[in-house]
Every structure is written in structure tokens, then in C-alpha cells.
PDB file of C-alpha atoms in Angstrom:
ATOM      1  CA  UNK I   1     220.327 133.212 119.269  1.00  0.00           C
ATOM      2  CA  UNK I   2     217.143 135.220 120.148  1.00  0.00           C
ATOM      3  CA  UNK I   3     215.096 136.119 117.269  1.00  0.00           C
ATOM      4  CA  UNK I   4     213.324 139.210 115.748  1.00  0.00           C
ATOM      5  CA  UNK I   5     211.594 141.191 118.600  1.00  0.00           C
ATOM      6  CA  UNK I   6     208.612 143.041 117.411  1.00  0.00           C
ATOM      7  CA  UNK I   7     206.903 145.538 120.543  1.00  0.00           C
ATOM      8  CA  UNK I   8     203.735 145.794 121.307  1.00  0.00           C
ATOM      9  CA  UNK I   9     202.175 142.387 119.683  1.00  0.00           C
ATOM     10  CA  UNK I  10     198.626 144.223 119.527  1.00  0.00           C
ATOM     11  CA  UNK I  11     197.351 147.677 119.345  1.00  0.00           C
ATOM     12  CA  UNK I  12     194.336 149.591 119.375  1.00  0.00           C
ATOM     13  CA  UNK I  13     193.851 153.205 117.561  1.00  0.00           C
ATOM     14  CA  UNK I  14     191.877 155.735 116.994  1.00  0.00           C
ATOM     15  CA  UNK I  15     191.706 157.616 114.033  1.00  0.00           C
ATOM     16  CA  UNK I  16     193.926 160.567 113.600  1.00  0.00           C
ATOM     17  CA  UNK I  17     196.325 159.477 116.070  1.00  0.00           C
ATOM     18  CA  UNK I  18     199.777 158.442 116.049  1.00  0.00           C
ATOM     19  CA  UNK I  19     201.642 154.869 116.917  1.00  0.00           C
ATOM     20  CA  UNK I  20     205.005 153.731 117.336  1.00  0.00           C
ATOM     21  CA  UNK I  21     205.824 150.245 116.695  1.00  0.00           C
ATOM     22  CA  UNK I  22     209.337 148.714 117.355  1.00  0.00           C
ATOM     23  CA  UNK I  23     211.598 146.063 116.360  1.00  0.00           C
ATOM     24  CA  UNK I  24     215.130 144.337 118.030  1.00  0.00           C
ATOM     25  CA  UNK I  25     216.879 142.606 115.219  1.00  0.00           C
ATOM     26  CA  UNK I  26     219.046 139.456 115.947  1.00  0.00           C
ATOM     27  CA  UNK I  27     222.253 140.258 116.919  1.00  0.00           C
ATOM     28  CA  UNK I  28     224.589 141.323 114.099  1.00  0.00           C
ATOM     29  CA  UNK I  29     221.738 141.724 112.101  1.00  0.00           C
ATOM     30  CA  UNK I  30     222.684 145.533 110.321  1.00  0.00           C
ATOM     31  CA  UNK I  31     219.381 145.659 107.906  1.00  0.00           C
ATOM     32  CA  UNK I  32     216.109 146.060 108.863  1.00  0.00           C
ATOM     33  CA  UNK I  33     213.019 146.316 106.791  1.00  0.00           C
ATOM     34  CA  UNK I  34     209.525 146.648 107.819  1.00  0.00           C
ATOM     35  CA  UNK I  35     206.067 145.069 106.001  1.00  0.00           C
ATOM     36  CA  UNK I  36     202.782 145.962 105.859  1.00  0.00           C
ATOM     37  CA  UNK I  37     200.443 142.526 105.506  1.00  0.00           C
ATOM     38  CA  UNK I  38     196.670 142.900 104.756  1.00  0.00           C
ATOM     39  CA  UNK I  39     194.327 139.961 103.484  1.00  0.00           C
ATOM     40  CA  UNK I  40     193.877 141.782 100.577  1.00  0.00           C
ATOM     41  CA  UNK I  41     196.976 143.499  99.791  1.00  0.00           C
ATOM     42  CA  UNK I  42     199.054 140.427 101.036  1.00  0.00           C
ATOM     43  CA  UNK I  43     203.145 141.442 101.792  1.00  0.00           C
ATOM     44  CA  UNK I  44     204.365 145.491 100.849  1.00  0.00           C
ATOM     45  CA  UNK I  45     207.403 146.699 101.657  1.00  0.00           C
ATOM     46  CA  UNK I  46     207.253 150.075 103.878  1.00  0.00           C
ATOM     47  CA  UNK I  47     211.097 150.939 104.143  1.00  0.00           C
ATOM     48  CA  UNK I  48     214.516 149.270 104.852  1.00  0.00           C
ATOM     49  CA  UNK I  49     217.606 150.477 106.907  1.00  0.00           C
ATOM     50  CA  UNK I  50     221.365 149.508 107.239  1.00  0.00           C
ATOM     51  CA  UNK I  51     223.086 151.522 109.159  1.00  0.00           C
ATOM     52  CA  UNK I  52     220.775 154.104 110.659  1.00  0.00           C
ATOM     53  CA  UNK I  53     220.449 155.410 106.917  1.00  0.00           C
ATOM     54  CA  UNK I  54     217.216 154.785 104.535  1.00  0.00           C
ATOM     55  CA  UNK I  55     218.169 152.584 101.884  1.00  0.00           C
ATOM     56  CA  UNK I  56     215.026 151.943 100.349  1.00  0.00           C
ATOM     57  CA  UNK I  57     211.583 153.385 100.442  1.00  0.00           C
ATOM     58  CA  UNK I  58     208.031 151.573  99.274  1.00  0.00           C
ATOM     59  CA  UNK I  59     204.955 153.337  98.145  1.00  0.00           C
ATOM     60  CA  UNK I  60     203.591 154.083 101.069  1.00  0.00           C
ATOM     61  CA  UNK I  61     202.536 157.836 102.054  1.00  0.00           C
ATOM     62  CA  UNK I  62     204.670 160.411 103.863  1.00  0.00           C
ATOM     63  CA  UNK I  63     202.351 159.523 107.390  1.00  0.00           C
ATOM     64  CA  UNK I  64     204.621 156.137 107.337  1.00  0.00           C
ATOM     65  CA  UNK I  65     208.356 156.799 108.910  1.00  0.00           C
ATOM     66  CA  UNK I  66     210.926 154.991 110.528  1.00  0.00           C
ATOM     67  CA  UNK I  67     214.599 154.879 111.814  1.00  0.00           C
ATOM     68  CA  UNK I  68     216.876 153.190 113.141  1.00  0.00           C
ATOM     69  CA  UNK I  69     219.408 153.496 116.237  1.00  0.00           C
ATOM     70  CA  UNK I  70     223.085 152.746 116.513  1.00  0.00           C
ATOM     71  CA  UNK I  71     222.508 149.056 118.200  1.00  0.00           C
ATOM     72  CA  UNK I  72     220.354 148.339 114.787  1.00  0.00           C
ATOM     73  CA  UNK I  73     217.286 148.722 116.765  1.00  0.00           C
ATOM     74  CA  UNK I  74     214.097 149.832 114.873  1.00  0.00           C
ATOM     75  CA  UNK I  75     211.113 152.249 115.097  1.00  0.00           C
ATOM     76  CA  UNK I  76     208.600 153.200 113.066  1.00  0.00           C
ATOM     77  CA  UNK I  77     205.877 155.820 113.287  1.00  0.00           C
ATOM     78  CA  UNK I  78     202.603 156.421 111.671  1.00  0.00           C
ATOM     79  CA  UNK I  79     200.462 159.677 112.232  1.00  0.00           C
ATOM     80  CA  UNK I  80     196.957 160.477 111.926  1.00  0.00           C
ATOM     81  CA  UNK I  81     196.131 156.859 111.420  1.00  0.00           C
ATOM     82  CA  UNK I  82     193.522 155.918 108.984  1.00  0.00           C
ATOM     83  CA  UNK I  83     190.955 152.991 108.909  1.00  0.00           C
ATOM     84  CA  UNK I  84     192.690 151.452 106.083  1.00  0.00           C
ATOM     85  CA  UNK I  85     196.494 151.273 108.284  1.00  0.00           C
ATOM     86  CA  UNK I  86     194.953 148.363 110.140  1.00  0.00           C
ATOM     87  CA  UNK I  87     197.007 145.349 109.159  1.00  0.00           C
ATOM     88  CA  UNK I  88     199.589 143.464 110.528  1.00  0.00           C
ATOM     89  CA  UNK I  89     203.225 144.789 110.730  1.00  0.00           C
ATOM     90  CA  UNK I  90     205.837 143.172 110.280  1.00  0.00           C
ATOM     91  CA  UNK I  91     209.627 143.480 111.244  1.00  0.00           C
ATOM     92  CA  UNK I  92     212.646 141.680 109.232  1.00  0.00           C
ATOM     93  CA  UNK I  93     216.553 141.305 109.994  1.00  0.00           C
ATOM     94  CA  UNK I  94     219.337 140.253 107.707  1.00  0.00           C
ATOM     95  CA  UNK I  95     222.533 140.343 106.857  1.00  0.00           C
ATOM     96  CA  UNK I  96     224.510 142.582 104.355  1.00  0.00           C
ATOM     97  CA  UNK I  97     224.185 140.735 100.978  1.00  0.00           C
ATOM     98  CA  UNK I  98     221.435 140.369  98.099  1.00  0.00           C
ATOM     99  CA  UNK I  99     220.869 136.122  98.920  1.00  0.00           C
ATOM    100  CA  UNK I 100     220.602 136.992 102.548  1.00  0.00           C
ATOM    101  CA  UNK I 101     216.850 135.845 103.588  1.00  0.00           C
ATOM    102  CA  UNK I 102     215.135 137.870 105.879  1.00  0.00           C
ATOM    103  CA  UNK I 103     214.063 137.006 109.601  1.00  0.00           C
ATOM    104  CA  UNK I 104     210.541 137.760 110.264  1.00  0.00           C
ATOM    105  CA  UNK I 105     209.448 138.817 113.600  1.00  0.00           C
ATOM    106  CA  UNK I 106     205.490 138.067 114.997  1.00  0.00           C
ATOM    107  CA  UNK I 107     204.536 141.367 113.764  1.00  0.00           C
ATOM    108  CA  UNK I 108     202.169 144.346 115.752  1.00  0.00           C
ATOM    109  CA  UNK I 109     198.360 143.638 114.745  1.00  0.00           C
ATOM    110  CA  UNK I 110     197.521 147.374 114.649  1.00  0.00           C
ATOM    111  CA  UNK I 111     193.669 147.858 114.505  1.00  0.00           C
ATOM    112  CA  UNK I 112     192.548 151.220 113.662  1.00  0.00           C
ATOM    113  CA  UNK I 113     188.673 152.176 115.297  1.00  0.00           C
TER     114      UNK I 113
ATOM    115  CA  UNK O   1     205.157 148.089  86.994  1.00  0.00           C
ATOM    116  CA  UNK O   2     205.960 144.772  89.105  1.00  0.00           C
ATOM    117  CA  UNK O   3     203.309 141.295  88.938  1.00  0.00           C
ATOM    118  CA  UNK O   4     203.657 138.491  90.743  1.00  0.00           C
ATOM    119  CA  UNK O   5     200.892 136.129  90.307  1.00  0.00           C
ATOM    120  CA  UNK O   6     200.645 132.337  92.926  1.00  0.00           C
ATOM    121  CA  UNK O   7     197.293 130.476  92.647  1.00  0.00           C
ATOM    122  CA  UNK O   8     194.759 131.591  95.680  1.00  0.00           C
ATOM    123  CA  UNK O   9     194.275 128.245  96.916  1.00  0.00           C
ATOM    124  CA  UNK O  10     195.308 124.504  96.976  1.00  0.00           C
ATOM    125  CA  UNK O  11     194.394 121.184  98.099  1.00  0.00           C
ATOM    126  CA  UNK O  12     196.308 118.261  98.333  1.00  0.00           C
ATOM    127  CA  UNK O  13     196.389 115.006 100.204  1.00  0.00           C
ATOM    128  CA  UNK O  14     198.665 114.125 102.801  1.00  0.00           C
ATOM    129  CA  UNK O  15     201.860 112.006 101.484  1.00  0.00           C
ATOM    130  CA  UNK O  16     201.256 113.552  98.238  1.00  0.00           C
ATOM    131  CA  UNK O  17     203.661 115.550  96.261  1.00  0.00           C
ATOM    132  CA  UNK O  18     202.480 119.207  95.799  1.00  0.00           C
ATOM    133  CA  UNK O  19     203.817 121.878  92.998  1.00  0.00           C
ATOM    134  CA  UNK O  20     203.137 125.681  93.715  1.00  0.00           C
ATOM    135  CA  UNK O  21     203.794 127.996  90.894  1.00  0.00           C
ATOM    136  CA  UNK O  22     204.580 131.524  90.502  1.00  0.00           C
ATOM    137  CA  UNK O  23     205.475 133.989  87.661  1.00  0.00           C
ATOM    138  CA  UNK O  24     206.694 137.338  87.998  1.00  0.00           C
ATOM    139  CA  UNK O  25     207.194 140.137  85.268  1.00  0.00           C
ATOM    140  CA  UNK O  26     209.720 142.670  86.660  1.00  0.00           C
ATOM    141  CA  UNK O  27     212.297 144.846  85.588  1.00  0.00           C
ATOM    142  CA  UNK O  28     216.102 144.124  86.751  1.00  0.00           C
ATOM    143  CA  UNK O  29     215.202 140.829  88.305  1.00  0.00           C
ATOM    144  CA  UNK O  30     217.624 139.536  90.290  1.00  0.00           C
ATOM    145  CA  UNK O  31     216.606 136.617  92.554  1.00  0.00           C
ATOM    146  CA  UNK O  32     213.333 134.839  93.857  1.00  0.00           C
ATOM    147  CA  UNK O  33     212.765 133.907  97.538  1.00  0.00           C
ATOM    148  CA  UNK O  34     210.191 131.156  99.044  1.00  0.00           C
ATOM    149  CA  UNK O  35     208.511 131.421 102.628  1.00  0.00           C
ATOM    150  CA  UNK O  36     205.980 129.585 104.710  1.00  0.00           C
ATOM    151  CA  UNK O  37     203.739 131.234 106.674  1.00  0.00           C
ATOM    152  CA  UNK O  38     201.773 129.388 109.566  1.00  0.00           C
ATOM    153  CA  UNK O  39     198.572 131.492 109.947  1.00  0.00           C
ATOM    154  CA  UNK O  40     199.268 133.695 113.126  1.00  0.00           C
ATOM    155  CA  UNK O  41     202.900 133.176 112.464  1.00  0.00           C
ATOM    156  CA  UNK O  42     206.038 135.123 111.500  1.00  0.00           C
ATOM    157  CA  UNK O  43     206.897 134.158 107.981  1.00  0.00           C
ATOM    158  CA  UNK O  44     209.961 131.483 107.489  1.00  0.00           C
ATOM    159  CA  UNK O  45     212.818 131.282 104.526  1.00  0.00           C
ATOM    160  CA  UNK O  46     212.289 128.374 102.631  1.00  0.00           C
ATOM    161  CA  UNK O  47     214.597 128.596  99.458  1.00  0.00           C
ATOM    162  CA  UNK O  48     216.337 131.440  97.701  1.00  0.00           C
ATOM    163  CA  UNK O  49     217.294 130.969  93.703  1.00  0.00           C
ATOM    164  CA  UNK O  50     219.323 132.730  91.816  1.00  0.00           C
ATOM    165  CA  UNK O  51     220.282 130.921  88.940  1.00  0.00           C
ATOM    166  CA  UNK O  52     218.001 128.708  86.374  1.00  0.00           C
ATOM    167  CA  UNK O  53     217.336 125.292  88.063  1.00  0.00           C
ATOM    168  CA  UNK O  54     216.602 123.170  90.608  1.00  0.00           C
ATOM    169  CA  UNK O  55     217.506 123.424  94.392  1.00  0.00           C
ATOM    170  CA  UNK O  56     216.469 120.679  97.090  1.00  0.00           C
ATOM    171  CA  UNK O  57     216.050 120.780 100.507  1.00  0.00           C
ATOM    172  CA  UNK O  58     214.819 117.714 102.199  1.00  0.00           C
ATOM    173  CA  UNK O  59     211.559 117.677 101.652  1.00  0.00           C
ATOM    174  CA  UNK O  60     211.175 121.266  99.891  1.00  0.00           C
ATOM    175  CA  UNK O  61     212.730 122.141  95.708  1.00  0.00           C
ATOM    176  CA  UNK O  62     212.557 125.543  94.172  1.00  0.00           C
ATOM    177  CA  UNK O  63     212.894 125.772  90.259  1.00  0.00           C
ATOM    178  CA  UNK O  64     213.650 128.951  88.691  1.00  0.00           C
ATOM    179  CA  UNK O  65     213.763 129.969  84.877  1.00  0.00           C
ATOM    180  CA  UNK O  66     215.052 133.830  84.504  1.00  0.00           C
ATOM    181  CA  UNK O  67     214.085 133.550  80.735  1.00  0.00           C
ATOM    182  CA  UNK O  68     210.283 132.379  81.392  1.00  0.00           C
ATOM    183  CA  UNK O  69     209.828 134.479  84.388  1.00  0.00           C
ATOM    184  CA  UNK O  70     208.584 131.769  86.355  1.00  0.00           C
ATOM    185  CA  UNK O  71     209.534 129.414  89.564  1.00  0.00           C
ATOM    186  CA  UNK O  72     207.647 126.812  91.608  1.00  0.00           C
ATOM    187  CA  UNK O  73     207.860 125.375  94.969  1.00  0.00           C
ATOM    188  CA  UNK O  74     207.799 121.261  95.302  1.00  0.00           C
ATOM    189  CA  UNK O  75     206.665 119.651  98.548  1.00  0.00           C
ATOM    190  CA  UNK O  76     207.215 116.002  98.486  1.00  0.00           C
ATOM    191  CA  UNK O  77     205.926 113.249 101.370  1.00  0.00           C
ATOM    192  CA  UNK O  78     203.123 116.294 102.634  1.00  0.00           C
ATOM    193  CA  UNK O  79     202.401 116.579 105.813  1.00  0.00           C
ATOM    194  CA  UNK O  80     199.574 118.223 107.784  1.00  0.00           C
ATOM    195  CA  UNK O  81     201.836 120.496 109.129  1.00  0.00           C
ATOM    196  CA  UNK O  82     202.616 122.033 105.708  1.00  0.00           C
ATOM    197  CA  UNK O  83     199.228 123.426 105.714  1.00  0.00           C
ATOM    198  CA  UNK O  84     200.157 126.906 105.477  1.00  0.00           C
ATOM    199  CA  UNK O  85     200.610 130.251 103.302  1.00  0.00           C
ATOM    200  CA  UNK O  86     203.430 129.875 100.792  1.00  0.00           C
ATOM    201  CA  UNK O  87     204.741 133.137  99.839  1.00  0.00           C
ATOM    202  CA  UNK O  88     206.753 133.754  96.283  1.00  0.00           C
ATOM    203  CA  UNK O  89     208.849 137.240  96.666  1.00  0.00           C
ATOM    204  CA  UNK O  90     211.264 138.265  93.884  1.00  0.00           C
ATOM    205  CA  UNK O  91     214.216 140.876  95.023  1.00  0.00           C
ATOM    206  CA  UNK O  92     214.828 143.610  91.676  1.00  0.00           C
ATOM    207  CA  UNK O  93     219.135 144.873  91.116  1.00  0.00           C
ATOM    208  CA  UNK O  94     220.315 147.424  93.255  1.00  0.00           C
ATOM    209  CA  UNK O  95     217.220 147.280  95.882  1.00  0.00           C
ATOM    210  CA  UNK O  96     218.590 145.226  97.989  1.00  0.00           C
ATOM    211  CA  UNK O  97     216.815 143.314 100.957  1.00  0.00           C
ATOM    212  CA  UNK O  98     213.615 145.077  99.190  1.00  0.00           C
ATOM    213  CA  UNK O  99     211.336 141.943  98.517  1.00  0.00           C
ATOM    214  CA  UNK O 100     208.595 142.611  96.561  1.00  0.00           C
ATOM    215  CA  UNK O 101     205.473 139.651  97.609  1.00  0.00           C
ATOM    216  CA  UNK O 102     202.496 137.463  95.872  1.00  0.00           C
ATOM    217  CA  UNK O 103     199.545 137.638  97.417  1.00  0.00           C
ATOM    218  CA  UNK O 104     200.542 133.743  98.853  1.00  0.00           C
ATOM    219  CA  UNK O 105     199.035 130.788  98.456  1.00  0.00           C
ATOM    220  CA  UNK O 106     197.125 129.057 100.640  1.00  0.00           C
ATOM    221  CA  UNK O 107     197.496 125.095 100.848  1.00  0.00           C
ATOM    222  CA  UNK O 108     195.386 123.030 102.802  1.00  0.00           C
ATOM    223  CA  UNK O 109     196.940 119.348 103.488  1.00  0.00           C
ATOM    224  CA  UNK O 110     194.424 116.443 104.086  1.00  0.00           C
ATOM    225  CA  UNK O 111     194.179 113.435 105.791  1.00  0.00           C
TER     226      UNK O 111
END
């Protein structure tokens, strides 16, 4: 069974524009939340969806969206990037339940200049 | 608010038997997750608990205790390849598949 598929692995920004990152759960996989990971920071939850509906939202500013498609398939946007968005980003799949773990993709290293 | 606190750093020696705390102070705890993350890597499920006590996997235990807010990850026989980031993430009632992370900790296995 293929895995989490995160797209593009790197990326390169200025500030004040806009990225898309995107994610391909594993198959049957209906939930998918995304992660931001800084050194600092360490793991913080962004958003989660199941079912092309937003379950649950982090603290992160309005500049941070997502969605998701009918095949489970996940995007998410951030505009005018900021110095401090450069981190690692991080995809997860799972299954409907609260003991479910999640399934991590490789992340997009986004690097804002 | 949420805390979860994991020591920064450890050493320990290969063969060795390594214990890696954390302690959380939440409201409407409902479970506590363990992951490994290889640096450059994805992060990987270790061990989900639940209920108070002790579950084993091979090599790898998880402890929980809801009352003292606190849980701790036991490597036994280490091996360099468990030289890694060791992630503690508790999950809160009615958020579900919303984990909330330590910072990690950061084990370093020697020869």
C-alpha cells in the first residue's frame, strides 16, 4: 500500500507570495491533517479534514487554508508568506476513530527569502 | 492552556535500556501517542495508550497514568538505529485526530 504523498518535497518563496502544497493520503484514508514543524516550535497542528469538511482548526492565522477533494486528496494554501512560515510541512492520513495513529508523509521544506 | 514537557536531550549506550518521560497538563485528555522521528524523516507511530499501564511492543513499552498526567517511553536492547527524535503527543475529547506535540526528544545511541 503506497504511503502518504506530500508534493513538491522543497520550495523556495518570496515574501508576500502565495504557495500551494499538496498531499495524497493512503487509500481509504478519509482524515487528513496537516503540521507545521519548526526547530523551535517543534509539531503544531494547522487543520484537519474528513470528508471535504473542516473538522478542526489550530492557531494558526487566517493566511493558512486548506481543503480537501472528493478522492480525500489534500491542499493547502498560504498567502503573502512571511519569513517566519519557513518550516517543514507536514501531511498525515488516518482512519475514522480517536486510537487511529496518523501516517506521516516526508513533508514540503518551504523556505521563505 | 495545553503543556507538554519531554527532556531536550539524551544519551545512552548501545544495548542499554533507555526511559523517556513526558507529562502533559490538558483539559479533556483523552489518549497519548508515541512517534520516532529519523532526522530528515516522516515521523512513525510507535504506541498509542489509552488506559493507565503498561503496553509492550518488542523492543518499545509505553506507560501511562491519567491521574499523574504523565507517560514514558522504554527502549530496551538499544540500538544505533534508535538514535532519533521521540515525539510525546496527547489527543484532547471531541478533537479528534487533533494531536497536540512536545517539542521531542532527541536521543543519541552510542557505541
Amino acid at each position: 500500500k503506497a504511503g502518504v504523498t506530500q508534493t513538491p518535497r522543497y520550495l523556495i518563496k518570496t515574501r508576500g507570495q502565495q504557495v500551494t502544497l499538496s498531499c495524497s493520503p493512503i487509500s481509504g484514508h478519509r482524515s487528513v491533517s496537516w503540521y507545521q514543524q519548526t526547530p523551535g516550535q517543534g509539531l503544531q497542528f494547522l487543520f484537519e479534514y474528513f470528508s471535504e469538511t473542516q473538522r478542526n482548526k489550530g492557531n494558526f492565522p487566517g493566511r493558512f487554508s486548506g481543503r480537501q477533494f472528493s478522492n480525500s486528496r489534500s491542499e493547502m494554501n498560504v498567502s503573502t508568506l512571511e519569513l517566519g512560515d519557513s518550516a517543514l510541512y507536514l501531511c498525515a492520513s488516518s482512519l475514522e476513530g480517536f486510537n487511529s495513529p496518523l501516517h506521516f508523509g516526508n513533508g514540503t521544506r518551504l523556505t521563505v527569502t | 492552556g495545553q503543556n507538554i514537557d519531554q527532556p531536550t536531550e539524551m544519551t545512552a549506550t548501545e544495548g542499554a535500556i533507555v526511559q523517556i518521560n513526558c507529562t502533559y497538563q490538558t483539559s479533556g485528555f483523552n489518549g497519548l501517542f508515541w512517534y520516532q522521528q529519523h532526522a530528515g524523516e516522516a515521523p512513525t507511530f510507535l504506541s498509542y495508550n489509552v488506559l493507565d499501564g503498561l503496553e509492550e511492543k518488542g523492543r518499545f513499552s509505553s506507560f501511562l497514568s491519567r491521574s499523574k498526567g504523565y507517560s514514558y517511553l522504554l527502549l530496551k536492547e538499544l540500538q544505533m538505529k534508535d538514535s532519533a527524535s521521540y515525539l510525546c503527543a496527547v489527543t484532547l475529547s471531541g478533537a479528534t485526530n487533533k494531536l497536540i506535540f512536545g517539542t521531542g526528544t532527541l536521543l543519541a545511541v552510542q557505541p
